GROMACS .gro file of C-alpha atoms in nm:
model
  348
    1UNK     CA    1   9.300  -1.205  -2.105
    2UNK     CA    2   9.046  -0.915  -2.084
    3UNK     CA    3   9.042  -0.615  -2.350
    4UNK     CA    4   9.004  -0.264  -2.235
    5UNK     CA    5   8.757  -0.112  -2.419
    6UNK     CA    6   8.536   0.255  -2.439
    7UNK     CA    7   8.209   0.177  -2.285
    8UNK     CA    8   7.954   0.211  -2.580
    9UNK     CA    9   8.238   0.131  -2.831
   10UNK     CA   10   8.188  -0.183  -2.919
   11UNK     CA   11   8.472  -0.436  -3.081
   12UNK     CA   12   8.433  -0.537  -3.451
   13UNK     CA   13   8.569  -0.831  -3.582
   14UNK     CA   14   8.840  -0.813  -3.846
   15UNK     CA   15   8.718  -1.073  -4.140
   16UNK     CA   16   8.971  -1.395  -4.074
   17UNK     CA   17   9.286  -1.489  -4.287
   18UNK     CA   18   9.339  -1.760  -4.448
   19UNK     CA   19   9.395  -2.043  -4.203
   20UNK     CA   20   9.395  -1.831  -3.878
   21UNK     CA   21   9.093  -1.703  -3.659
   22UNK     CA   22   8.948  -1.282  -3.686
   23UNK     CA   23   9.142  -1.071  -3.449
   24UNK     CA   24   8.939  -0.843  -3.225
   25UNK     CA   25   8.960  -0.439  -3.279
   26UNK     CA   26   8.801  -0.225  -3.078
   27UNK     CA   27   8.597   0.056  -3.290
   28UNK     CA   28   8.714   0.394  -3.224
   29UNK     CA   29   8.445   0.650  -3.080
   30UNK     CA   30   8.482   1.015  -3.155
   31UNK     CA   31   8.602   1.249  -2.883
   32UNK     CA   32   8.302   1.381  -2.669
   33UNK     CA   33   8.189   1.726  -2.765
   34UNK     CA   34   8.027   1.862  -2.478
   35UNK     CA   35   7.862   2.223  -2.537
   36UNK     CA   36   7.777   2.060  -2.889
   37UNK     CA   37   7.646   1.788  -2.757
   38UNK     CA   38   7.450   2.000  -2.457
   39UNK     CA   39   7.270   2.175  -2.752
   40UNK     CA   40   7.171   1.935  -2.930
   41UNK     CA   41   7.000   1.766  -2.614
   42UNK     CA   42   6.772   2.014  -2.542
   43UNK     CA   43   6.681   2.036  -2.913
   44UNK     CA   44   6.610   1.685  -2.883
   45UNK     CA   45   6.447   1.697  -2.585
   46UNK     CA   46   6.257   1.993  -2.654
   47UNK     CA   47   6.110   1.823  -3.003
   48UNK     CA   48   6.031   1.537  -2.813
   49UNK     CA   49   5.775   1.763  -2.573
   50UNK     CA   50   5.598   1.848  -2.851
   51UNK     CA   51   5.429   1.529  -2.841
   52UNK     CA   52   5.256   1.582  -2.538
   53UNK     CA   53   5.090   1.935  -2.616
   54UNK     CA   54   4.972   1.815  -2.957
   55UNK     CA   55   4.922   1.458  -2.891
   56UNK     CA   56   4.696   1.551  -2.601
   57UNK     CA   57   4.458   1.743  -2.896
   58UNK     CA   58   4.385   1.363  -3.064
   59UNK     CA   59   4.280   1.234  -2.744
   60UNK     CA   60   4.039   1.458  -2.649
   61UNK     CA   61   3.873   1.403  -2.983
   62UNK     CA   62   3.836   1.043  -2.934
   63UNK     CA   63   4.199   0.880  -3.085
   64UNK     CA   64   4.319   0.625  -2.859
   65UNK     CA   65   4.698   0.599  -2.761
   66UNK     CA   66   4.787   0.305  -2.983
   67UNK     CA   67   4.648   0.449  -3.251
   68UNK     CA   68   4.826   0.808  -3.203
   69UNK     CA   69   5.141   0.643  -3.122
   70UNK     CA   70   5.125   0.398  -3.428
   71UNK     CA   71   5.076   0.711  -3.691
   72UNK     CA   72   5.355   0.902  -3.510
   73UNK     CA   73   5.589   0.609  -3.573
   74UNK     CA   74   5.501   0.495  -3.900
   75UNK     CA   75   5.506   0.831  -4.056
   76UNK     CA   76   5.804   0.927  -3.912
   77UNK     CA   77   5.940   0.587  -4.035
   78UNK     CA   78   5.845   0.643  -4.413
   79UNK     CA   79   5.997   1.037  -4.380
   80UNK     CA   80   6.333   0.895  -4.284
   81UNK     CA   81   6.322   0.560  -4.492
   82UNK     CA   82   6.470   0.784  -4.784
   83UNK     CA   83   6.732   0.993  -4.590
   84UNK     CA   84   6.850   0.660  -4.394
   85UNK     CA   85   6.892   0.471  -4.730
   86UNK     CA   86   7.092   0.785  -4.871
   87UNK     CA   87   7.319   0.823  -4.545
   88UNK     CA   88   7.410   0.432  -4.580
   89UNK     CA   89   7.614   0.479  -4.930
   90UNK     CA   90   7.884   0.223  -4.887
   91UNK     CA   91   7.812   0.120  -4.548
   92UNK     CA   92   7.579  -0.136  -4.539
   93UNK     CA   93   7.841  -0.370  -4.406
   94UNK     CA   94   7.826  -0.172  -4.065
   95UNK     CA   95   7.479  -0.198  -4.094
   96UNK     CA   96   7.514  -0.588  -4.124
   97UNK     CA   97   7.730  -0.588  -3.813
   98UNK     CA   98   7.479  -0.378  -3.579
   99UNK     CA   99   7.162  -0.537  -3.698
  100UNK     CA  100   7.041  -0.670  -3.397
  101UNK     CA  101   7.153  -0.297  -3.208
  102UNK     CA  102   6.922  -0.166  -3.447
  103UNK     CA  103   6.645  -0.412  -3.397
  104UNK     CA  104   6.674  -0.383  -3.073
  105UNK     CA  105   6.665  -0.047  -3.064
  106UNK     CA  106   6.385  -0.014  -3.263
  107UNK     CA  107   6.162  -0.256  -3.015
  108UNK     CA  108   6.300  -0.138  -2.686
  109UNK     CA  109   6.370   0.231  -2.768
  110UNK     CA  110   6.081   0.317  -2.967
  111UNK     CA  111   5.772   0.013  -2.985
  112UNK     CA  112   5.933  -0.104  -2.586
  113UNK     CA  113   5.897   0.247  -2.429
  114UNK     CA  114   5.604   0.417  -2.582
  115UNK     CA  115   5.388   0.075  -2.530
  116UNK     CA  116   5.504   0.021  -2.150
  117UNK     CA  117   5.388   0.426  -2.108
  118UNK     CA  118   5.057   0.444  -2.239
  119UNK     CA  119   4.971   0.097  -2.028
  120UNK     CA  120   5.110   0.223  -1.719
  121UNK     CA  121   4.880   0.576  -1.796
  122UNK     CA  122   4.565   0.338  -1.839
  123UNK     CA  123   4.657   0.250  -1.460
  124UNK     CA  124   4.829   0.563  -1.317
  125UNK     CA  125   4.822   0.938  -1.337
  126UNK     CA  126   5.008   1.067  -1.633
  127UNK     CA  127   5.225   1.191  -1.329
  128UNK     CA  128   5.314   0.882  -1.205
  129UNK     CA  129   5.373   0.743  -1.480
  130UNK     CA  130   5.597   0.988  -1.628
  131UNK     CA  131   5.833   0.973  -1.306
  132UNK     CA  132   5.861   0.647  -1.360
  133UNK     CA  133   5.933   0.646  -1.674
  134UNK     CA  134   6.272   0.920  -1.638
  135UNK     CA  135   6.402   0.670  -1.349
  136UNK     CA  136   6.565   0.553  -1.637
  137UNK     CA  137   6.914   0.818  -1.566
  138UNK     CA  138   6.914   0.685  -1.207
  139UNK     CA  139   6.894   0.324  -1.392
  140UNK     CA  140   7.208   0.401  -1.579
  141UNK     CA  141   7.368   0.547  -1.281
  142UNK     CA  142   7.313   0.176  -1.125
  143UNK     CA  143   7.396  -0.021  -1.414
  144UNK     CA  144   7.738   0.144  -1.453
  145UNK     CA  145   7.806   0.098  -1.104
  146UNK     CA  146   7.705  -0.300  -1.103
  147UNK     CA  147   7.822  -0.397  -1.449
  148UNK     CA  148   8.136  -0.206  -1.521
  149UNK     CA  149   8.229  -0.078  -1.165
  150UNK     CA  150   8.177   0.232  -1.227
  151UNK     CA  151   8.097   0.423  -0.862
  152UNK     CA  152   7.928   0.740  -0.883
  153UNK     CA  153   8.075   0.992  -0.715
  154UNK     CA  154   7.981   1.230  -0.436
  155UNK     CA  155   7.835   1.487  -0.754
  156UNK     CA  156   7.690   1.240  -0.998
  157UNK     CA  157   7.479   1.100  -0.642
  158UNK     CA  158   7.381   1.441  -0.559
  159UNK     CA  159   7.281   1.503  -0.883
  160UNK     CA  160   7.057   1.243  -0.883
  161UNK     CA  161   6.884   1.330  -0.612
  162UNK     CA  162   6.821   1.700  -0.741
  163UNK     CA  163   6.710   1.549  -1.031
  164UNK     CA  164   6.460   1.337  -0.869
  165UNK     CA  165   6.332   1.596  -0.625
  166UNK     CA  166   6.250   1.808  -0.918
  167UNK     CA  167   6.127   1.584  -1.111
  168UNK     CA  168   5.868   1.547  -0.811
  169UNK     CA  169   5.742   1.884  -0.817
  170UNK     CA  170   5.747   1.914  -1.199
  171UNK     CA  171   5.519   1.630  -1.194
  172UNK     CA  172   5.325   1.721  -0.883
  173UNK     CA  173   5.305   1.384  -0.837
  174UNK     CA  174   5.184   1.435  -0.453
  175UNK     CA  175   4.878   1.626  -0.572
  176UNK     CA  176   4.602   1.368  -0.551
  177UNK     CA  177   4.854   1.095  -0.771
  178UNK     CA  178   4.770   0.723  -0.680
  179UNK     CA  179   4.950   0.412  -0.756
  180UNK     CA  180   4.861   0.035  -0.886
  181UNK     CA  181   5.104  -0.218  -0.893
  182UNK     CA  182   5.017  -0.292  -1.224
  183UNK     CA  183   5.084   0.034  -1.346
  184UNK     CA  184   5.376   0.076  -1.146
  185UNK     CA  185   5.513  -0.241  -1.326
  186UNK     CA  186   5.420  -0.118  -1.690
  187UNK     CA  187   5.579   0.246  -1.573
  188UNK     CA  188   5.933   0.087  -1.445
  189UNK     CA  189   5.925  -0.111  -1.808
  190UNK     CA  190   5.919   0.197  -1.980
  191UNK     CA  191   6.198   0.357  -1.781
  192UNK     CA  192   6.396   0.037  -1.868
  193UNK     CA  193   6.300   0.048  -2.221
  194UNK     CA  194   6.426   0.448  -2.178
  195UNK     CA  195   6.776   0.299  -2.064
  196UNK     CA  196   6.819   0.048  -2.344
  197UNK     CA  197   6.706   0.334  -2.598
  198UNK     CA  198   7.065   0.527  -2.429
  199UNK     CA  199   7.281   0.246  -2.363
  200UNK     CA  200   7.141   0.075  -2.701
  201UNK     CA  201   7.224   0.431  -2.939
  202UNK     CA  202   7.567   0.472  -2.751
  203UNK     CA  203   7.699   0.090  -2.841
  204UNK     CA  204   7.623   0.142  -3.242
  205UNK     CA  205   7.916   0.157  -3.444
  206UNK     CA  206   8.027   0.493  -3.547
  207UNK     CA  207   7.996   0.380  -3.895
  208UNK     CA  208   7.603   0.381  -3.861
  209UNK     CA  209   7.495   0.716  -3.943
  210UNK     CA  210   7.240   0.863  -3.689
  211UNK     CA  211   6.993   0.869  -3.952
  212UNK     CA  212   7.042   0.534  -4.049
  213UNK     CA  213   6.990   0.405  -3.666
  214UNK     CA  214   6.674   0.652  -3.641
  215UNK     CA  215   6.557   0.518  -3.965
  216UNK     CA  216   6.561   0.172  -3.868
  217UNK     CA  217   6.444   0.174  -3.557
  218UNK     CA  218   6.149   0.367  -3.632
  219UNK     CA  219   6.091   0.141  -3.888
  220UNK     CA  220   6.103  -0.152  -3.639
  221UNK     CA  221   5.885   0.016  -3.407
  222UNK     CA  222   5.638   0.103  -3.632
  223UNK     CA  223   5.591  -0.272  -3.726
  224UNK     CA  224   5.599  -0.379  -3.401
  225UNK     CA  225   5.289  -0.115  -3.289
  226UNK     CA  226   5.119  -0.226  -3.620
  227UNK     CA  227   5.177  -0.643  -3.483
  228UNK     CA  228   5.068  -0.515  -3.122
  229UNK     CA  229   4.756  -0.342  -3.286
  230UNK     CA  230   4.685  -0.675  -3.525
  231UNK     CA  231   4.672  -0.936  -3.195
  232UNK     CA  232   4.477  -0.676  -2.958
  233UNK     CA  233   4.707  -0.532  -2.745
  234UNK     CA  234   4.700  -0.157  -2.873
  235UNK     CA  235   4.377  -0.003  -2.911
  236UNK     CA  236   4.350   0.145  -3.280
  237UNK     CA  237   4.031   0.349  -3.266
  238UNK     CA  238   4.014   0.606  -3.460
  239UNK     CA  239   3.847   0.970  -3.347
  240UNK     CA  240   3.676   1.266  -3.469
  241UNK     CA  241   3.819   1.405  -3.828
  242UNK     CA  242   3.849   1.802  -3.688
  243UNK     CA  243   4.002   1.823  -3.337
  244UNK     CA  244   4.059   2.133  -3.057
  245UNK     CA  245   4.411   2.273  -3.032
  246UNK     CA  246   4.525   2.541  -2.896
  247UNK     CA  247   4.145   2.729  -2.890
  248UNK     CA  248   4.049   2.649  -3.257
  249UNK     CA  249   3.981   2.310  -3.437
  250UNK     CA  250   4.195   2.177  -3.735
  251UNK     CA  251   4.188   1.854  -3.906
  252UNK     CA  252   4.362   1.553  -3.716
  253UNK     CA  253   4.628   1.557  -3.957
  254UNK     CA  254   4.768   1.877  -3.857
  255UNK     CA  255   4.886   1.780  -3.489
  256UNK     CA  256   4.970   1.445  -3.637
  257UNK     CA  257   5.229   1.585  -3.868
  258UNK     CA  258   5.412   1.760  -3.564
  259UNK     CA  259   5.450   1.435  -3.330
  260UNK     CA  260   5.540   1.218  -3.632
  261UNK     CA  261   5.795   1.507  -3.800
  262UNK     CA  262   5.929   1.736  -3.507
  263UNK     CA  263   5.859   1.443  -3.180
  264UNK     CA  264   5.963   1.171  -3.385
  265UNK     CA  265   6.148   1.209  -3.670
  266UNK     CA  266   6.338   1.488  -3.561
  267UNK     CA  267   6.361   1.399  -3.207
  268UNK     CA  268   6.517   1.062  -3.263
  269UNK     CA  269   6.790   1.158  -3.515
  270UNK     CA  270   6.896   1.473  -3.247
  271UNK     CA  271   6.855   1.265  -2.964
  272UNK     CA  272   7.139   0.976  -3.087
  273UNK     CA  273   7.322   1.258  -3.238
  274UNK     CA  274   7.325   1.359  -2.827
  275UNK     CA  275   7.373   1.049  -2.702
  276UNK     CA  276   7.736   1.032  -2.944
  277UNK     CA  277   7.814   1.343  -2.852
  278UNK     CA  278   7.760   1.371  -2.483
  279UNK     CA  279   7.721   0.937  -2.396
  280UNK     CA  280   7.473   0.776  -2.215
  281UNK     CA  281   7.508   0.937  -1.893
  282UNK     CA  282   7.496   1.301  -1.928
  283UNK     CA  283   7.286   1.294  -2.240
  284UNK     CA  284   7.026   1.059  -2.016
  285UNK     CA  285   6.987   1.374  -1.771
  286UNK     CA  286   6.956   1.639  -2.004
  287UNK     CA  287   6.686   1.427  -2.131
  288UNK     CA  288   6.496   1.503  -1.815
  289UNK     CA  289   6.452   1.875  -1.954
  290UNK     CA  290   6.175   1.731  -2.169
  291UNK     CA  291   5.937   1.770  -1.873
  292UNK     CA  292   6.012   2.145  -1.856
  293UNK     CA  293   5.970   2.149  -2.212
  294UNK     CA  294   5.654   1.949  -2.181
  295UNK     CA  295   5.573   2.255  -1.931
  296UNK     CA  296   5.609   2.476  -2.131
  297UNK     CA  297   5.451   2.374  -2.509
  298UNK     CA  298   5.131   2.286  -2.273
  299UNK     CA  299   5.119   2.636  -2.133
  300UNK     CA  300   5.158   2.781  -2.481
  301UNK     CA  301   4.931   2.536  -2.751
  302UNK     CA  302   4.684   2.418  -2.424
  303UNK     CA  303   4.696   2.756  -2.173
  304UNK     CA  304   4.785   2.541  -1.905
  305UNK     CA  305   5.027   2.744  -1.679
  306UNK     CA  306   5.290   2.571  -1.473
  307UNK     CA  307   5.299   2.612  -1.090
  308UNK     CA  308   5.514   2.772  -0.855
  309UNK     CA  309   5.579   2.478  -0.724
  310UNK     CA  310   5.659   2.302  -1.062
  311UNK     CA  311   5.917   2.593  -1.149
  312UNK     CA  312   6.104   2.531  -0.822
  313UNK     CA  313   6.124   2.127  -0.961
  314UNK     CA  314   6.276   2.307  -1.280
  315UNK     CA  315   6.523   2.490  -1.106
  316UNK     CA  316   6.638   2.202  -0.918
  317UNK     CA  317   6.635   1.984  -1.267
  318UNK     CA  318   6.886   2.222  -1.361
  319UNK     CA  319   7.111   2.206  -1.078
  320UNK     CA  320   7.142   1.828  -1.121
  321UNK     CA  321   7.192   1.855  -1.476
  322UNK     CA  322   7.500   2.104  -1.377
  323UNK     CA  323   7.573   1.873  -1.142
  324UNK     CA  324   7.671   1.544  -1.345
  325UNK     CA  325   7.805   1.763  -1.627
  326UNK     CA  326   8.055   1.865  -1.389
  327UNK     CA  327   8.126   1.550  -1.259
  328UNK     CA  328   8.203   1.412  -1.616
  329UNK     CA  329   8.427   1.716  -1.682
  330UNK     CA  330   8.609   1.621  -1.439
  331UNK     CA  331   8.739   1.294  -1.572
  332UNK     CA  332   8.811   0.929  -1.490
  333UNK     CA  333   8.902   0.851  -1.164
  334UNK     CA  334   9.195   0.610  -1.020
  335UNK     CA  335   9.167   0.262  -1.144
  336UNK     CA  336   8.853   0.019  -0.974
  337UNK     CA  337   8.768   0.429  -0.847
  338UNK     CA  338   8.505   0.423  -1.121
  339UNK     CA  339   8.451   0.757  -1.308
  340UNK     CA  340   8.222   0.910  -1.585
  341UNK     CA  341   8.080   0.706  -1.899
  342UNK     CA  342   8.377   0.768  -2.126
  343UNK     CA  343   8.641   0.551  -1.866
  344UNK     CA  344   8.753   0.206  -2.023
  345UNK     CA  345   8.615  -0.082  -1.888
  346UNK     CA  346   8.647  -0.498  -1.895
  347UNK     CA  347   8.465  -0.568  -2.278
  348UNK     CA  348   8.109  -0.824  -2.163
   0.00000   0.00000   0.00000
């Protein structure tokens, strides 16, 4: 027989009785909080911008991605280590259960997606690459329809396809953009990885604090980057000592503080906060408002103005984040109809 279960609540198993096998019990996940949850997107997805703007400042002055990526993690790893250890009073038994959620977490979700970008960048525009890269909602879209039957309706498709359309002029990806299958390869990876980092932070037990899944999958990350660096497949040069940002020079410390504290550490605790509050779906597309935010922290620290053209994308990013927020307000449709994230489903 086939349990009914909450898609991203996953069952636990009761310890066994003497003589007689564990019984199954689903987990219970919180209600959905939705103009909670909404907020804390955008202040998740606006921290995680910041990386671009300020990252951008180490590369000019000679860093190279793996090594900018590795400090980001690691630091943000070692801020959190104490927090995460604090938040896990008493619960280090649901720790023990969602190990390997964390783990894998930590290599898809962080070392996964920030390795498969900067190799598809090495290949592609950053344009490119970053488009491929937030496929990842469309991705989640699909998987709910093929794995738990879950057909997007007429909204949720439309949606999608504002989305994606402004997500093309954001980008300006048809300004002078080319492709290379190898790229293109490394660029669908990281939108992959980006699914798994959802679908992986929306399965965790609700006894894992958000800190405590932050925590330890930045921690994983950051030892995977620092394995990848140690067998040659990240580049760990290190640049100049002062570096240009925003029209003056500072030490390289200062712009590595704000990826590793604000687009890290920050960004990662806010963002699974999101992902709880809103699920995978919805919290997936209000992820794509990091490009606007990207936007706009590059106008402000690097004068680089947006377009007309890439505010018309933004507008139309909007409308298909209204869009599937709608559709999920709307609830679950008849049974084998499909409906939003939150509908029960056959457990894998």
């Amino acid at each position: 027989m086939t349990d009914q279960v909450e898609v991203g609540t996953p069952a636990t198993v009761a310890p066994a009785s003497a003589g007689g096998a564990g019984v199954a019990a689903p987990s219970s996940r919180g209600a959905r909080h939705p103009l909670v949850g909404l907020g804390v997107a955008l202040v998740s997805a606006a921290a995680f911008a910041t990386s671009g703007a300020f990252g951008k400042s180490l590369l000019v002055g000679g860093w190279s991605p793996g090594a900018v990526v590795t400090m980001r993690i690691t630091l943000a790893a070692l801020v959190l280590l104490g927090p995460a250890l604090w938040s896990l009073r008493g619960r280090w038994a649901a720790l023990r259960r969602n190990a390997w959620v964390v783990v894998g977490y930590g290599l898809t979700g962080v070392a996964g997606c920030q390795l498969a970008y900067f190799n598809a960048v090495t290949h592609l525009s950053v344009g490119v690459a970053l488009l491929l890269e937030y496929l990842a909602p469309v991705l989640i879209v699909g998987w709910l329809w093929l794995r738990h039957r879950q057909t997007p309706r007429r909204l949720t498709v439309a949606g999608v396809a504002l989305a994606v359309a402004g997500l093309l002029l954001v980008l300006d990806v048809l300004g002078g953009a080319h492709v290379s299958p190898v790229g293109g390869l490394w660029g669908l990876g990281a939108a992959v990885c980006l699914v798994l980092y959802f679908l992986l932070a929306d399965h965790v037990d609700d006894d894992v604090p958000p800190l405590a899944l932050a925590g330890g999958g930045l921690a994983v990350g950051a030892l995977s980057l620092g394995l990848a660096g140690l067998v040659g497949v990240l580049d760990m040069s290190r640049g100049a000592s002062r570096v240009p940002l925003g029209g003056v020079v500072v030490d390289w410390w200062v712009p590595v503080l704000v990826i590793a504290l604000v687009a890290a550490a920050f960004a990662y605790v806010t963002g699974i906060a999101a992902v709880r509050l809103l699920g995978a779906k919805v919290a997936s597309f209000v992820a794509l408002t990091e490009v606007l935010f990207a936007v706009l922290f590059a106008w402000l620290v690097l004068a680089e103005l947006p377009t007309t053209v890439q505010l018309l994308g933004g507008v139309l990013i909007v409308a298909g984040l209204v869009a599937v927020r709608a559709d999920e307000a709307r609830g679950p449709r008849a049974t084998g109809e499909g409906g939003p994230l939150s509908q029960p489903c056959p457990a894998p």
